[in-house]
Amino acid sequence: MTPIKSPLAPRADATTVLAHTDLHGRTAVVTGAASGLGVETVRALLSAGASVIMPVRDTVRGQQVADELARETGNAAVQVVPMDLSSLASVRQAAAAILAAAPRIHMLINNAGVMATPQGLTADGFETQFGTNHLGHFQLTRLLLPALLAAAPARVVSLSSSAHRLSDIRWDDPNFQTTPYDPWQAYGQSKTANALFAAELNRRYGPQGVTANAVHPGGIMTGLQKHMPEGEAQRRGWIDENGVPNPAFKTPAQGASTSVWAATAPELDGVGGLFLEDLQQSTPLDEANPSPLFGYKAHALDADSARRLWTLSEQMIEQTGQ
Ligand SMILES: NC(=O)c1ccc[n+]([C@@H]2O[C@H](COP(=O)([O-])OP(=O)(O)OC[C@H]3O[C@@H](n4cnc5c(N)ncnc54)[C@H](OP(=O)(O)O)[C@@H]3O)[C@@H](O)[C@H]2O)c1
């Protein structure tokens, strides 16, 4: 089957992707929208006329961003809600506030994330990256399902990463309790979880009109790299000695484009369970000759793992009493 693609160039920016899309009357929820790709995602959605809710943990910065974007786009339909994804209690409170504000949600873009954090635990005792990037979004999405189903057709976009290649789900020790902590394995696991979650959400709710896809946005220098030790970004070739990003990297506005395409493109109507990057459906990685820039490992969309992760995530959350 021919992979689904946008007619635009792979590096088109998010506002260009939505230049001919009218989102008046449609509501989007975008997590992590006070910085990086989230800002550009909201900018493009507001420019196209959508109403946007921004659940953020820093509400002062979130409100500043919302005010700036409202002014710049001329669309004031943007609202900030406090939410810390590393606390299931906070996620529950945020979901209640969002549902009160928006009985119908047409687009949920699970964009927030942390990368390569020092070893730590969320408020509920989960490894920071798995707990924040995956379990927080898992719970938020489940709590928002009534509004997604009420808006159907609705779409969920789950920000994964090429870093999913670094780790499958560590079924025996997702929280690094019995094995030494590795910040990149932990990030990789969380980004695999983000992709598997989209696959299973789509399997469960696609038939009811709530489709879900995973997105790798590309490499973009943002606040995400703040936990990398000094010099590591240079050693990895992400920036040169003057701090200039590698030309293969995208701008934040380009990095947001596959998210907004996934949330709106007519070519993805009713289509879910895919891994998307560069404004197109990605392809399985050729393990013998892996491209450093494009393609996903089989473990990211494995249907059995996706089911198993859903059950594991439910159990982990149930054990907290949240
Ligand atoms: N940039 C890249 O090269 C790249 C590549 C692949 C995938 N991604 C994915 O793209 C997404 C966006 O990343 P980005 O590059 O835009 O990074 P970013 O600028 O650091 O944005 C991430 C956002 O997530 C928020 N966040 C982190 N922890 C949170 C928590 N506990 N509760 C609520 N919000 C929280 C951050 O808020 P604070 O500012 O308050 O921390 C921030 O606004 C992430 O999921 C990332 O994994 C990025």
GROMACS .gro file of N, CA and C and ligand atoms in nm, residues 31-38 55-58 61 83-87 110-115 132-133 137 159-163 187 191 194 215-226 238 249, ligand 1:
model
  195
   31THR      N    1  -0.104   1.949   2.525
   31THR     CA    2  -0.023   1.950   2.648
   31THR      C    3   0.117   2.003   2.617
   32GLY      N    4   0.183   2.053   2.721
   32GLY     CA    5   0.320   2.103   2.704
   32GLY      C    6   0.328   2.221   2.610
   33ALA      N    7   0.227   2.306   2.613
   33ALA     CA    8   0.219   2.413   2.512
   33ALA      C    9   0.282   2.544   2.557
   34ALA      N   10   0.352   2.543   2.672
   34ALA     CA   11   0.415   2.668   2.715
   34ALA      C   12   0.556   2.682   2.659
   35SER      N   13   0.601   2.585   2.579
   35SER     CA   14   0.734   2.597   2.520
   35SER      C   15   0.746   2.509   2.397
   36GLY      N   16   0.857   2.528   2.324
   36GLY     CA   17   0.896   2.438   2.216
   36GLY      C   18   0.789   2.411   2.111
   37LEU      N   19   0.773   2.285   2.077
   37LEU     CA   20   0.680   2.247   1.970
   37LEU      C   21   0.536   2.280   2.006
   38GLY      N   22   0.506   2.275   2.136
   38GLY     CA   23   0.368   2.300   2.180
   38GLY      C   24   0.322   2.441   2.144
   55PRO      N   25  -0.324   2.266   2.890
   55PRO     CA   26  -0.291   2.224   3.026
   55PRO      C   27  -0.139   2.229   3.045
   56VAL      N   28  -0.094   2.310   3.139
   56VAL     CA   29   0.051   2.332   3.158
   56VAL      C   30   0.084   2.328   3.307
   57ARG      N   31   0.211   2.298   3.338
   57ARG     CA   32   0.244   2.298   3.482
   57ARG      C   33   0.288   2.434   3.529
   58ASP      N   34   0.340   2.519   3.440
   58ASP     CA   35   0.378   2.654   3.479
   58ASP      C   36   0.272   2.748   3.421
   61ARG      N   37   0.384   3.113   3.293
   61ARG     CA   38   0.443   3.111   3.158
   61ARG      C   39   0.338   3.070   3.056
   83MET      N   40  -0.185   2.177   3.508
   83MET     CA   41  -0.172   2.030   3.508
   83MET      C   42  -0.025   1.990   3.517
   84ASP      N   43   0.003   1.905   3.614
   84ASP     CA   44   0.136   1.845   3.623
   84ASP      C   45   0.120   1.697   3.591
   85LEU      N   46   0.176   1.656   3.477
   85LEU     CA   47   0.160   1.516   3.433
   85LEU      C   48   0.230   1.417   3.526
   86SER      N   49   0.319   1.467   3.611
   86SER     CA   50   0.388   1.375   3.701
   86SER      C   51   0.310   1.354   3.831
   87SER      N   52   0.185   1.397   3.833
   87SER     CA   53   0.096   1.373   3.947
   87SER      C   54  -0.041   1.332   3.894
  110ASN      N   55  -0.111   1.508   2.265
  110ASN     CA   56  -0.032   1.474   2.384
  110ASN      C   57   0.115   1.501   2.352
  111ASN      N   58   0.154   1.626   2.375
  111ASN     CA   59   0.283   1.676   2.328
  111ASN      C   60   0.387   1.693   2.440
  112ALA      N   61   0.343   1.711   2.564
  112ALA     CA   62   0.439   1.741   2.672
  112ALA      C   63   0.536   1.624   2.688
  113GLY      N   64   0.654   1.655   2.737
  113GLY     CA   65   0.748   1.547   2.762
  113GLY      C   66   0.874   1.596   2.830
  114VAL      N   67   0.941   1.502   2.894
  114VAL     CA   68   1.074   1.528   2.950
  114VAL      C   69   1.169   1.424   2.892
  115MET      N   70   1.297   1.461   2.884
  115MET     CA   71   1.395   1.371   2.820
  115MET      C   72   1.521   1.358   2.904
  132THR      N   73   0.564   1.044   3.352
  132THR     CA   74   0.522   1.173   3.297
  132THR      C   75   0.477   1.159   3.152
  133ASN      N   76   0.569   1.105   3.070
  133ASN     CA   77   0.543   1.102   2.925
  133ASN      C   78   0.431   1.005   2.890
  137HIS      N   79  -0.018   1.096   3.035
  137HIS     CA   80  -0.101   1.114   2.914
  137HIS      C   81  -0.204   1.001   2.900
  159LEU      N   82   0.286   1.224   2.088
  159LEU     CA   83   0.423   1.257   2.048
  159LEU      C   84   0.518   1.148   2.096
  160SER      N   85   0.567   1.070   2.001
  160SER     CA   86   0.670   0.972   2.029
  160SER      C   87   0.803   1.035   1.989
  161SER      N   88   0.895   0.954   1.939
  161SER     CA   89   1.027   1.006   1.899
  161SER      C   90   1.101   0.894   1.830
  162SER      N   91   1.202   0.932   1.749
  162SER     CA   92   1.291   0.828   1.695
  162SER      C   93   1.364   0.758   1.810
  163ALA      N   94   1.368   0.823   1.925
  163ALA     CA   95   1.432   0.762   2.042
  163ALA      C   96   1.359   0.637   2.091
  187TYR      N   97   1.404   0.722   2.854
  187TYR     CA   98   1.335   0.807   2.755
  187TYR      C   99   1.283   0.719   2.641
  191LYS      N  100   0.896   0.672   2.506
  191LYS     CA  101   0.854   0.710   2.370
  191LYS      C  102   0.799   0.588   2.294
  194ASN      N  103   0.450   0.579   2.424
  194ASN     CA  104   0.364   0.678   2.358
  194ASN      C  105   0.310   0.623   2.224
  215VAL      N  106   0.352   1.028   1.650
  215VAL     CA  107   0.430   1.122   1.567
  215VAL      C  108   0.573   1.132   1.619
  216HIS      N  109   0.668   1.123   1.527
  216HIS     CA  110   0.805   1.169   1.557
  216HIS      C  111   0.820   1.305   1.489
  217PRO      N  112   0.845   1.411   1.566
  217PRO     CA  113   0.844   1.546   1.505
  217PRO      C  114   0.971   1.583   1.430
  218GLY      N  115   1.076   1.500   1.441
  218GLY     CA  116   1.208   1.539   1.387
  218GLY      C  117   1.298   1.580   1.503
  219GLY      N  118   1.420   1.620   1.472
  219GLY     CA  119   1.510   1.670   1.575
  219GLY      C  120   1.500   1.822   1.579
  220ILE      N  121   1.476   1.877   1.697
  220ILE     CA  122   1.457   2.022   1.711
  220ILE      C  123   1.522   2.063   1.843
  221MET      N  124   1.605   2.167   1.841
  221MET     CA  125   1.662   2.215   1.967
  221MET      C  126   1.556   2.297   2.041
  222THR      N  127   1.514   2.248   2.156
  222THR     CA  128   1.412   2.313   2.239
  222THR      C  129   1.454   2.299   2.386
  223GLY      N  130   1.361   2.326   2.475
  223GLY     CA  131   1.388   2.305   2.617
  223GLY      C  132   1.406   2.158   2.653
  224LEU      N  133   1.373   2.070   2.561
  224LEU     CA  134   1.378   1.925   2.589
  224LEU      C  135   1.519   1.879   2.626
  225GLN      N  136   1.620   1.948   2.572
  225GLN     CA  137   1.759   1.903   2.591
  225GLN      C  138   1.818   1.952   2.723
  226LYS      N  139   1.735   2.012   2.810
  226LYS     CA  140   1.794   2.078   2.928
  226LYS      C  141   1.863   1.983   3.025
  238TRP      N  142   2.434   1.726   1.748
  238TRP     CA  143   2.308   1.800   1.739
  238TRP      C  144   2.334   1.949   1.717
  249PHE      N  145   1.841   1.930   1.157
  249PHE     CA  146   1.740   1.963   1.256
  249PHE      C  147   1.636   2.059   1.197
  323LIG     N1  148   1.270   1.841   2.030
  323LIG     C1  149   1.298   1.725   1.971
  323LIG     O1  150   1.403   1.709   1.905
  323LIG     C2  151   1.203   1.610   1.983
  323LIG     C3  152   1.232   1.492   1.913
  323LIG     C4  153   1.145   1.385   1.925
  323LIG     C5  154   1.034   1.394   2.004
  323LIG     N2  155   1.007   1.508   2.073
  323LIG     C6  156   0.889   1.513   2.159
  323LIG     O2  157   0.817   1.631   2.132
  323LIG     C7  158   0.747   1.672   2.248
  323LIG     C8  159   0.764   1.822   2.270
  323LIG     O3  160   0.899   1.844   2.303
  323LIG     P1  161   0.974   1.984   2.284
  323LIG     O4  162   1.090   1.958   2.199
  323LIG     O5  163   0.878   2.090   2.245
  323LIG     O6  164   1.028   2.007   2.432
  323LIG     P2  165   1.003   2.126   2.537
  323LIG     O7  166   1.025   2.257   2.475
  323LIG     O8  167   1.083   2.089   2.657
  323LIG     O9  168   0.849   2.110   2.567
  323LIG     C9  169   0.801   2.006   2.649
  323LIG    C10  170   0.686   2.060   2.731
  323LIG    O10  171   0.639   1.956   2.816
  323LIG    C11  172   0.612   2.015   2.941
  323LIG     N3  173   0.619   1.921   3.053
  323LIG    C12  174   0.727   1.853   3.095
  323LIG     N4  175   0.696   1.786   3.207
  323LIG    C13  176   0.568   1.815   3.237
  323LIG    C14  177   0.481   1.778   3.342
  323LIG     N5  178   0.520   1.700   3.442
  323LIG     N6  179   0.355   1.825   3.339
  323LIG    C15  180   0.312   1.907   3.242
  323LIG     N7  181   0.391   1.948   3.140
  323LIG    C16  182   0.517   1.901   3.139
  323LIG    C17  183   0.719   2.119   2.957
  323LIG    O11  184   0.683   2.210   3.057
  323LIG     P3  185   0.799   2.280   3.146
  323LIG    O12  186   0.859   2.382   3.056
  323LIG    O13  187   0.722   2.333   3.261
  323LIG    O14  188   0.897   2.174   3.182
  323LIG    C18  189   0.726   2.177   2.819
  323LIG    O15  190   0.633   2.282   2.803
  323LIG    C19  191   0.795   1.584   2.362
  323LIG    O16  192   0.701   1.483   2.387
  323LIG    C20  193   0.922   1.523   2.306
  323LIG    O17  194   0.951   1.395   2.361
  323LIG    C21  195   1.089   1.617   2.062
   0.00000   0.00000   0.00000
